[in-house]
XYZ file of C-alpha atoms in Angstrom:
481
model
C -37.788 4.362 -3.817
C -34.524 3.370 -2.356
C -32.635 4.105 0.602
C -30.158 6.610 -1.666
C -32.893 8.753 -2.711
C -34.457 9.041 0.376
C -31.569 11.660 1.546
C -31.511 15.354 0.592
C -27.533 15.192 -0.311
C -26.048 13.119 -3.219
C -23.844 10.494 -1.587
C -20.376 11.507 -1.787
C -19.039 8.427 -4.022
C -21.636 9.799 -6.287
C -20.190 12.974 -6.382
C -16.874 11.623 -7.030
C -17.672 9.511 -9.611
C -19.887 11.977 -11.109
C -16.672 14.189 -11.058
C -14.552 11.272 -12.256
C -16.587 10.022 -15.045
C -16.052 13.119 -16.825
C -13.191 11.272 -18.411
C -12.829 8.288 -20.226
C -9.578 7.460 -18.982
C -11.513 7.075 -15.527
C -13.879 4.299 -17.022
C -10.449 1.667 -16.892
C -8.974 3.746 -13.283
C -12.703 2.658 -11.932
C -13.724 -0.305 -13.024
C -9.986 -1.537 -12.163
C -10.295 -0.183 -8.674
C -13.568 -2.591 -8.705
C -10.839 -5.616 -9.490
C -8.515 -4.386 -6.866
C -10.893 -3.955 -3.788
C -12.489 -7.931 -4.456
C -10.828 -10.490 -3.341
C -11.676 -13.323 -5.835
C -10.139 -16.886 -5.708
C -10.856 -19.759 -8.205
C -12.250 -23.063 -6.975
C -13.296 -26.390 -7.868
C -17.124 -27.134 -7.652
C -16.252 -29.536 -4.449
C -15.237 -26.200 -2.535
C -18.170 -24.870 -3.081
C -20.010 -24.948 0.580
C -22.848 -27.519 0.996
C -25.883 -25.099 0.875
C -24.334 -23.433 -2.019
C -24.017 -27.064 -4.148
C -27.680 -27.674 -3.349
C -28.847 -24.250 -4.749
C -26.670 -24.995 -7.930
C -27.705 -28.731 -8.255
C -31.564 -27.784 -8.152
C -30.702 -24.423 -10.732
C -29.151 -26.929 -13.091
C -32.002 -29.462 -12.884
C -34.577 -26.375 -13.202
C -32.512 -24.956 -16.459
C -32.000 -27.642 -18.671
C -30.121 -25.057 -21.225
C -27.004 -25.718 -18.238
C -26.138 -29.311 -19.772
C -22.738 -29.734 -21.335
C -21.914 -26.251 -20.038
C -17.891 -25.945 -18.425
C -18.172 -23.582 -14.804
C -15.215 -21.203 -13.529
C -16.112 -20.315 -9.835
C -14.680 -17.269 -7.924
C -15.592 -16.424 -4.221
C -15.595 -12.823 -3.863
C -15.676 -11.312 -0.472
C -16.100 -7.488 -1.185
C -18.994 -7.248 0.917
C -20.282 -10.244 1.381
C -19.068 -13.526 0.799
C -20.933 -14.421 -2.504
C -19.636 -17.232 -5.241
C -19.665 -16.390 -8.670
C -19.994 -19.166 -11.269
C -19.698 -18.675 -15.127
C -20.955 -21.205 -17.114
C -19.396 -21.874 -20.746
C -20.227 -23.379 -23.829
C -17.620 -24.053 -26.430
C -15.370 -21.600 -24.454
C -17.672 -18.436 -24.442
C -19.992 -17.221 -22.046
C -22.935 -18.850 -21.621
C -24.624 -18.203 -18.294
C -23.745 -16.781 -14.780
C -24.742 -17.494 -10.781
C -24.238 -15.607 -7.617
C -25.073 -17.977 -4.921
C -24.327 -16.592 -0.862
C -21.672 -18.857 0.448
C -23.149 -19.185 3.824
C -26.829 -19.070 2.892
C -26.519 -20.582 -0.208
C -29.257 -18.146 -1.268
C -29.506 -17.086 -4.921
C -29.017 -13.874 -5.198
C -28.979 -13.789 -9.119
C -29.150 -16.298 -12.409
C -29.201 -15.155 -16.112
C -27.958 -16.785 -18.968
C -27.226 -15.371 -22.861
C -31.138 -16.115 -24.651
C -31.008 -14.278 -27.758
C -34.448 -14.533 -27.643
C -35.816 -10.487 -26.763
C -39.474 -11.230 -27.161
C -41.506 -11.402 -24.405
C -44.319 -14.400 -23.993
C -47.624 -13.803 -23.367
C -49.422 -13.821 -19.845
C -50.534 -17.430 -19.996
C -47.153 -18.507 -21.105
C -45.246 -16.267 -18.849
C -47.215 -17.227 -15.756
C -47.025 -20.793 -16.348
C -43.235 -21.129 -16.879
C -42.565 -19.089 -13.885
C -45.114 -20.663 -11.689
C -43.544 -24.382 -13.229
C -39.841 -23.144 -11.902
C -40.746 -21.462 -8.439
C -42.623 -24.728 -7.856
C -39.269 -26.657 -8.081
C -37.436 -23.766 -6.485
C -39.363 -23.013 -3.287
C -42.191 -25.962 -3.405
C -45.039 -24.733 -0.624
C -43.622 -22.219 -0.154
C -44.868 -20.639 -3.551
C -48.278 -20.213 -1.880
C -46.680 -17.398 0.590
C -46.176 -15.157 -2.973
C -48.705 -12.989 -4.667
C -47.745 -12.859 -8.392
C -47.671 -10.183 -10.860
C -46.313 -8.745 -14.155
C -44.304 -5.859 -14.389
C -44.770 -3.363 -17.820
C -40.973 -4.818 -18.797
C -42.489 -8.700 -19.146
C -40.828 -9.610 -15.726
C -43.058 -11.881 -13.939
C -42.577 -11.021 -9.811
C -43.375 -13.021 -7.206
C -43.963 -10.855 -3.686
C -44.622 -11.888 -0.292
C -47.728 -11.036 1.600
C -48.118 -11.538 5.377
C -51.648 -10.273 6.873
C -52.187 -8.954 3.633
C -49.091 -6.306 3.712
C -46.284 -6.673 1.872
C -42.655 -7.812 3.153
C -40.501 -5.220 1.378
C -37.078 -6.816 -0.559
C -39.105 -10.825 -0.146
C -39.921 -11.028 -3.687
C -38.809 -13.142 -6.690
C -38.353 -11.670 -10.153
C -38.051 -14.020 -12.857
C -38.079 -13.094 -16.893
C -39.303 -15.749 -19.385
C -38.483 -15.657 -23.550
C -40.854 -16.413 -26.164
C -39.707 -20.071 -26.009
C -41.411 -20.248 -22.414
C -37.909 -20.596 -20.860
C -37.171 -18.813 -17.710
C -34.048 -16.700 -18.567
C -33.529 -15.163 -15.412
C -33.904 -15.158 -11.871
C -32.874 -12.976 -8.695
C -33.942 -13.133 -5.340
C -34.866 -9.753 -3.044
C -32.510 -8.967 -0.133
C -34.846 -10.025 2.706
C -36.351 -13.400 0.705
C -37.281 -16.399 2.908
C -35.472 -14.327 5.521
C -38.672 -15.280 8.375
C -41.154 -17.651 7.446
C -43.075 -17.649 10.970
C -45.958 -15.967 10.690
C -46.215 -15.393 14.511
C -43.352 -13.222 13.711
C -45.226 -10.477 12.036
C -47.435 -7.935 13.930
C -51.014 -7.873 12.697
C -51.741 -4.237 11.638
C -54.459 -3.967 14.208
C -51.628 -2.956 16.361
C -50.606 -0.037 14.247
C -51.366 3.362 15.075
C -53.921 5.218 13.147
C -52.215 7.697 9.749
C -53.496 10.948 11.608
C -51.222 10.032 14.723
C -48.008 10.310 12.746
C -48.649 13.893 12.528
C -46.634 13.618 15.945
C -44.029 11.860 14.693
C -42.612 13.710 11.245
C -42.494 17.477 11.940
C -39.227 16.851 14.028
C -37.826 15.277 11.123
C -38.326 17.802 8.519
C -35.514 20.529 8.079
C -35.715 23.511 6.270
C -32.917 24.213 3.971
C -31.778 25.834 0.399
C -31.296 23.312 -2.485
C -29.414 24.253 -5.188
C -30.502 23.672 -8.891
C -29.083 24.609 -12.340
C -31.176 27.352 -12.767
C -32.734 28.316 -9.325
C -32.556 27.580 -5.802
C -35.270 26.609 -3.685
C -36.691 26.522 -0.029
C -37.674 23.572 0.929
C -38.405 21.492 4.123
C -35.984 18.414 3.680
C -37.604 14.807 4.938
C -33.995 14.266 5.824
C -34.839 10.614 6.982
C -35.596 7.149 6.117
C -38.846 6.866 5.345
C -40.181 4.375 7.483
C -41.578 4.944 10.385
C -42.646 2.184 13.540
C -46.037 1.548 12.868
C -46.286 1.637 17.146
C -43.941 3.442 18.094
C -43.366 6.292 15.840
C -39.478 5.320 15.938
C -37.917 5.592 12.760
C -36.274 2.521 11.041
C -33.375 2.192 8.629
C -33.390 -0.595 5.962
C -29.528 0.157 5.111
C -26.675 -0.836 6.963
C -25.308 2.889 5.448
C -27.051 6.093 7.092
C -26.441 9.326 6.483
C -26.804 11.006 9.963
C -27.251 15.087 9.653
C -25.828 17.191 12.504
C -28.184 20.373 12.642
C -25.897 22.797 14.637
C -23.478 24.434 12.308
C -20.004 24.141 12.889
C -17.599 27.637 12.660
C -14.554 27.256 10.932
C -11.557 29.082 10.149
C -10.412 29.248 6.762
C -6.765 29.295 5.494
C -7.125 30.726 1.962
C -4.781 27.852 0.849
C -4.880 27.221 -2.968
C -3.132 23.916 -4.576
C -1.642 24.648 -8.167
C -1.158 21.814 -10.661
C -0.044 21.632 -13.973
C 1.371 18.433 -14.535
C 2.419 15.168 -13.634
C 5.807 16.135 -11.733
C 3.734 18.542 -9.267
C 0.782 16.399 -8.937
C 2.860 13.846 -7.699
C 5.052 16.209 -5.144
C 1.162 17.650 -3.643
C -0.166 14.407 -3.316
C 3.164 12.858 -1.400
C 4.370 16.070 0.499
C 0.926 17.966 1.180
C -1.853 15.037 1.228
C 1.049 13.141 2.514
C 0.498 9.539 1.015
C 2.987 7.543 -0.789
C 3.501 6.530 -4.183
C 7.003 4.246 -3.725
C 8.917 6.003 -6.324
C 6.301 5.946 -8.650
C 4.422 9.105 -10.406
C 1.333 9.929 -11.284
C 0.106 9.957 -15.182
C -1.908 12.329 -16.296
C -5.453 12.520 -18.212
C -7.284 15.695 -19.475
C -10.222 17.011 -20.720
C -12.355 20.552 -20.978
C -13.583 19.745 -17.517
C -10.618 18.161 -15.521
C -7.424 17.170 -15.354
C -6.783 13.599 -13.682
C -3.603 12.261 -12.665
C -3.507 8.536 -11.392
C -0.554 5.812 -10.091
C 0.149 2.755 -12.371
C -1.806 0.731 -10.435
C -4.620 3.192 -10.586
C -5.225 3.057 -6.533
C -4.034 6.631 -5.948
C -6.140 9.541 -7.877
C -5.380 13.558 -7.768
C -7.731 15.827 -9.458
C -7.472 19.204 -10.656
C -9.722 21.970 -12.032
C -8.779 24.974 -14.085
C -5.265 24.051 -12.323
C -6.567 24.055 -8.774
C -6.514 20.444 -6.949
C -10.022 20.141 -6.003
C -9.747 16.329 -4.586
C -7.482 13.402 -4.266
C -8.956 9.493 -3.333
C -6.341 6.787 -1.737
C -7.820 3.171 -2.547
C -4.767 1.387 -0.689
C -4.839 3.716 2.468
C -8.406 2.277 3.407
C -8.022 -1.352 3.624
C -10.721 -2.964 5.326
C -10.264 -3.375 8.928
C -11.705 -5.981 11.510
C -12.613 -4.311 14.916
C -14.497 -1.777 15.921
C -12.974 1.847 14.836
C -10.470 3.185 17.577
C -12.151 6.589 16.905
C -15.363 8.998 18.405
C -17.251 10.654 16.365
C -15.617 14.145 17.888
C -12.303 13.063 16.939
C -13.279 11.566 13.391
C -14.335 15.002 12.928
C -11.727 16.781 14.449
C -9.329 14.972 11.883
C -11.651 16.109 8.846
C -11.630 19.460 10.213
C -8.096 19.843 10.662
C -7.548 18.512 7.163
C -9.869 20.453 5.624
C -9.312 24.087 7.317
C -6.405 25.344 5.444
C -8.211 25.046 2.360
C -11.427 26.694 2.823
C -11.832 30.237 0.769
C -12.315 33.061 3.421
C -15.820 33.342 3.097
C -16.726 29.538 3.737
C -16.468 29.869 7.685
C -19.752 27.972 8.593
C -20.463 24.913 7.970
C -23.591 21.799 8.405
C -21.761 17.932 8.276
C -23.427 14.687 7.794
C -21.437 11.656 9.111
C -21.595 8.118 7.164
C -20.183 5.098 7.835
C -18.767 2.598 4.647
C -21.272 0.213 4.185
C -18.635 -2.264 3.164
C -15.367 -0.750 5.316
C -17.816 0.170 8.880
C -14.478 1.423 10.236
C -14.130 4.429 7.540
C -15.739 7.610 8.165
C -17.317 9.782 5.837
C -17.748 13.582 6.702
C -19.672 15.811 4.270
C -19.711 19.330 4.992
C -22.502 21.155 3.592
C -22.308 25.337 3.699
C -24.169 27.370 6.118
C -26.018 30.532 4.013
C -28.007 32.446 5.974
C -28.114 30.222 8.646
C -29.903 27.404 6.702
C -28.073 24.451 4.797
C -27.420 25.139 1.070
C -27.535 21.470 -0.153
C -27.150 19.275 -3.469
C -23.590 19.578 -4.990
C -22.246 22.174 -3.099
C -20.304 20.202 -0.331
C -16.814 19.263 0.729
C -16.340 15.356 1.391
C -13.591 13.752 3.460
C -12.869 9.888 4.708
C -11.425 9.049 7.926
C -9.935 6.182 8.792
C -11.272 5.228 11.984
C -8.171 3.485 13.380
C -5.735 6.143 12.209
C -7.285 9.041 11.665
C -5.680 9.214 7.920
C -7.483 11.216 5.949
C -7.926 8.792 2.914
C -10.231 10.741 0.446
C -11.239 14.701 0.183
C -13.168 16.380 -2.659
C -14.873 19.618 -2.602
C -17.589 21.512 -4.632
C -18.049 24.291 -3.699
C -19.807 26.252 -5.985
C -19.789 30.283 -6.195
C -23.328 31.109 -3.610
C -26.367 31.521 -5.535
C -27.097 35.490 -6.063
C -30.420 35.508 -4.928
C -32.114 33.288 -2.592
C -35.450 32.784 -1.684
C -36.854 34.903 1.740
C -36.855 32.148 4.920
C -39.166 34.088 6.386
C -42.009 33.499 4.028
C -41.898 29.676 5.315
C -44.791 27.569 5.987
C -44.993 26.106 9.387
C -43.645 23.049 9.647
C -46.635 21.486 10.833
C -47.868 22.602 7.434
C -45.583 20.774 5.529
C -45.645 17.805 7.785
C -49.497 17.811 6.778
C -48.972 18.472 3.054
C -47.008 15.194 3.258
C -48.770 12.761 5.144
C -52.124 13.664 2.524
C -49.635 11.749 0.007
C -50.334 8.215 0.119
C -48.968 6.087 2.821
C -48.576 2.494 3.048
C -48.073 -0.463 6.075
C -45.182 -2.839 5.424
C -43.328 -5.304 6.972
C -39.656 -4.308 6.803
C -36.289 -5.628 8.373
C -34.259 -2.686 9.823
C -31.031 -2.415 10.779
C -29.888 -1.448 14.727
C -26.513 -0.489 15.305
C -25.238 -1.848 11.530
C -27.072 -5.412 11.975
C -30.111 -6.635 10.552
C -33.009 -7.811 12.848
C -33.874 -11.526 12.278
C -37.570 -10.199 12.773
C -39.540 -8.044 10.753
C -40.689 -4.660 12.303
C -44.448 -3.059 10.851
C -43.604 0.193 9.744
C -45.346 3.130 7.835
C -43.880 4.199 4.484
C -43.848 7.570 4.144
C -43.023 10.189 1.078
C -39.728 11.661 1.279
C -40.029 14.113 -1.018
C -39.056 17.735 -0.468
C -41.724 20.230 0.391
C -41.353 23.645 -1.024
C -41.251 25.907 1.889
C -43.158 28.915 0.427
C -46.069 27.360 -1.397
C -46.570 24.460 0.785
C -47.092 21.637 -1.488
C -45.195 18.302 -2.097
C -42.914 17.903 -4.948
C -43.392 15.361 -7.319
């Protein structure tokens, strides 16, 4: 399960996209705005950094099909700074690398094999076991291996027989007995000391977490297609210290719930659009960004209507003529420092951005406040409605960015759909000791993970329960699957 679907609320770059994808015309405005946001510079193979030319020397010498092959190297720095290399034979594509600049680490390898039909055991296991040999050496003895349903042979660490979540090696192998593919997990080789890792001996027993997870449960209405349920929301990570009882993130991005509603006052305000001409006034004279004499064109379809600058950085769109959402891609440069901004004023801005626009009956209000995992310094504020004094989550929700040195409001969407007509009776609720109960009978599991504390990884790993995250259904008690 991943960090994403551990959370209750669909990320809001989700929703957008979601939104946004509704349209072909988006497919080029998005994968451009990939282009624009990386910065990517060609080099020669002697600029590539010295631990980076060792992992390609000993990839070449463990894939022979690299001979006679031309490379094109890029150093993109979008989140990390990573190089790509593209291999080429006879001027097509033959293979690609993404090798960690400062790590050198391989963080992926495939190349083109037309060959789709997977080896047997025997054949798959030797191959693999032959390259991880020449790519890790002794250190192949730390890995358990195994064979996932797809023909993938994986290669996971095991300290004091628990696993080290994101150290693993997953390799695929053709007919021919040539490995294919390679990629490495986030956290591989990351600590190879074994003193490092806590025995388990030092973890607490499963029925103690029973203290630990009934303060983070929240009850709350989630909204389907064709009903809406009560449910307690595990509105947290997952992972819990296996001594402590602290909870521990394994993503630099969390999505931190506020649980005291916020009152608002709405303004009624409704933004008409119809074409181009006005699109471009609302979204230079009301969202107050600017365009530099340019104007937005226009794309539409039964569900939207999406108008977007020339260079495709500045998007407006529109539904059943009503602007529902604009995103600025060159008003949120990335930013060294730490953000100017509290969290009171980040949402202060959102707030006072947002107001005017709320129908008169959306006066109450939940928000969950993100940070960028790639921009730290830009805030994200969802607001999820307040119905009957619980949160009415998934879909229905206003997003807004902040930038945290200006306070420009650099993104807003909202979906707010019309409130569901009938909604399930709170007071028919389990105790939340119940639920807490129905969830720790699902399976748990020890594991050695490595968190992050104030947006930085730990260098050491930290022994931590996994726990389901899935919601509870408030009235009947049980798990859902």
């Amino acid at each position: 399960m991943t960090s994403q679907e551990r959370y209750p609320v669909l990320a809001s770059s989700v929703l957008l996209t979601a939104t946004l994808l509704l349209s072909p015309a988006l497919g080029t405005v998005m994968a451009n705005q990939a282009g624009n946001q990386q910065a990517a510079a060609p080099l020669q193979e002697n600029q590539l950094s010295v631990k980076a030319k060792r992992t390609e020397q000993k990839l070449e010498m463990l894939v022979p099909a690299l001979d006679d092959t031309s490379r094109h190297i890029t150093l993109e720095t979008k989140a990390q700074p990573v190089y790509e290399i593209r291999y080429e034979k006879n001027n097509e594509f033959f293979a690609r690398a993404y090798i960690h600049a400062e790590t050198g680490k391989l963080l992926m390898f495939y190349w083109d094999d037309k060959d789709f039909e997977n080896p047997d055991d025997k054949l798959a296991y030797k191959s693999a076991d032959t390259f991880m040999a020449g790519w890790i050496g002794e250190m192949r003895s730390l890995y358990k291996v195994t064979r996932a349903p797809v023909g993938d042979v994986i290669y996971s660490r095991y300290v004091n027989g628990i696993r080290v979540v994101d150290d693993e090696f997953r390799l695929s192998v053709n007919s021919a007995g040539q490995v294919t593919s390679v990629s490495g997990g986030e956290n591989t080789l990351t600590n190879i000391n074994p003193a490092d890792f806590l025995p388990p001996a030092q973890a607490m027993k499963k029925d103690q977490l029973s203290h630990f997870i009934p303060p983070r449960l929240h009850l709350m209405y989630t909204h389907g297609e064709n009903q809406t349920d009560l449910v307690y929301s595990s509105a947290f990570s997952g992972y819990i210290d296996a001594v402590t009882g602290a909870e521990q993130l394994t993503n630099r991005q969390y999505r931190n719930w506020r649980w005291k509603p916020i009152s608002l006052t709405p303004g009624g305000k409704v933004l008409k659009v119809t074409n181009e001409q006005e699109a471009t006034r609302i979204y230079e004279s009301e969202f107050g960004m600017s365009l530099k004499g340019s104007t937005l064109n226009g794309f539409h379809n039964e569900m939207e209507s999406i108008y977007f600058s020339p260079d495709e950085k500045e998007l407006v769109v529109a539904k059943d003529g009503d602007v529902i959402g604009f995103k600025s891609y060159s008003n949120a440069p990335s930013q060294k420092g730490k953000a100017t901004l509290s969290e009171k004023q980040v949402l202060e801005k959102a707030v006072q951005f947002m107001q005017p626009y709320l129908k008169q009956e959306e006066k109450e209000f939940y928000y969950i406040l993100n940070t960028d995992e790639e921009n730290p310094n830009q805030y994200e504020v969802e607001f999820v409605p307040s119905v009957e004094g619980l949160p009415l989550v998934y879909g229905r929700c206003i997003v807004i960015r902040v930038n945290g040195f200006t306070g420009k409001i650099t993104e807003y969407f909202q979906k707010l759909d019309q409130k569901p007509a009938k909604l399930p009776d709170k007071r028919k609720a389990v105790s939340i000791d119940a639920a807490a109960k129905a969830l720790l009978a699902k399976p748990t599991e020890l594991l050695y993970i490595y968190p992050f504390i104030n947006g930085e990884r730990l260098a050491k790993p930290v022994l931590v329960y996994s726990i389901n995250t899935n919601d509870i259904n408030a009235l009947t008690g049980k798990v859902k699957e």
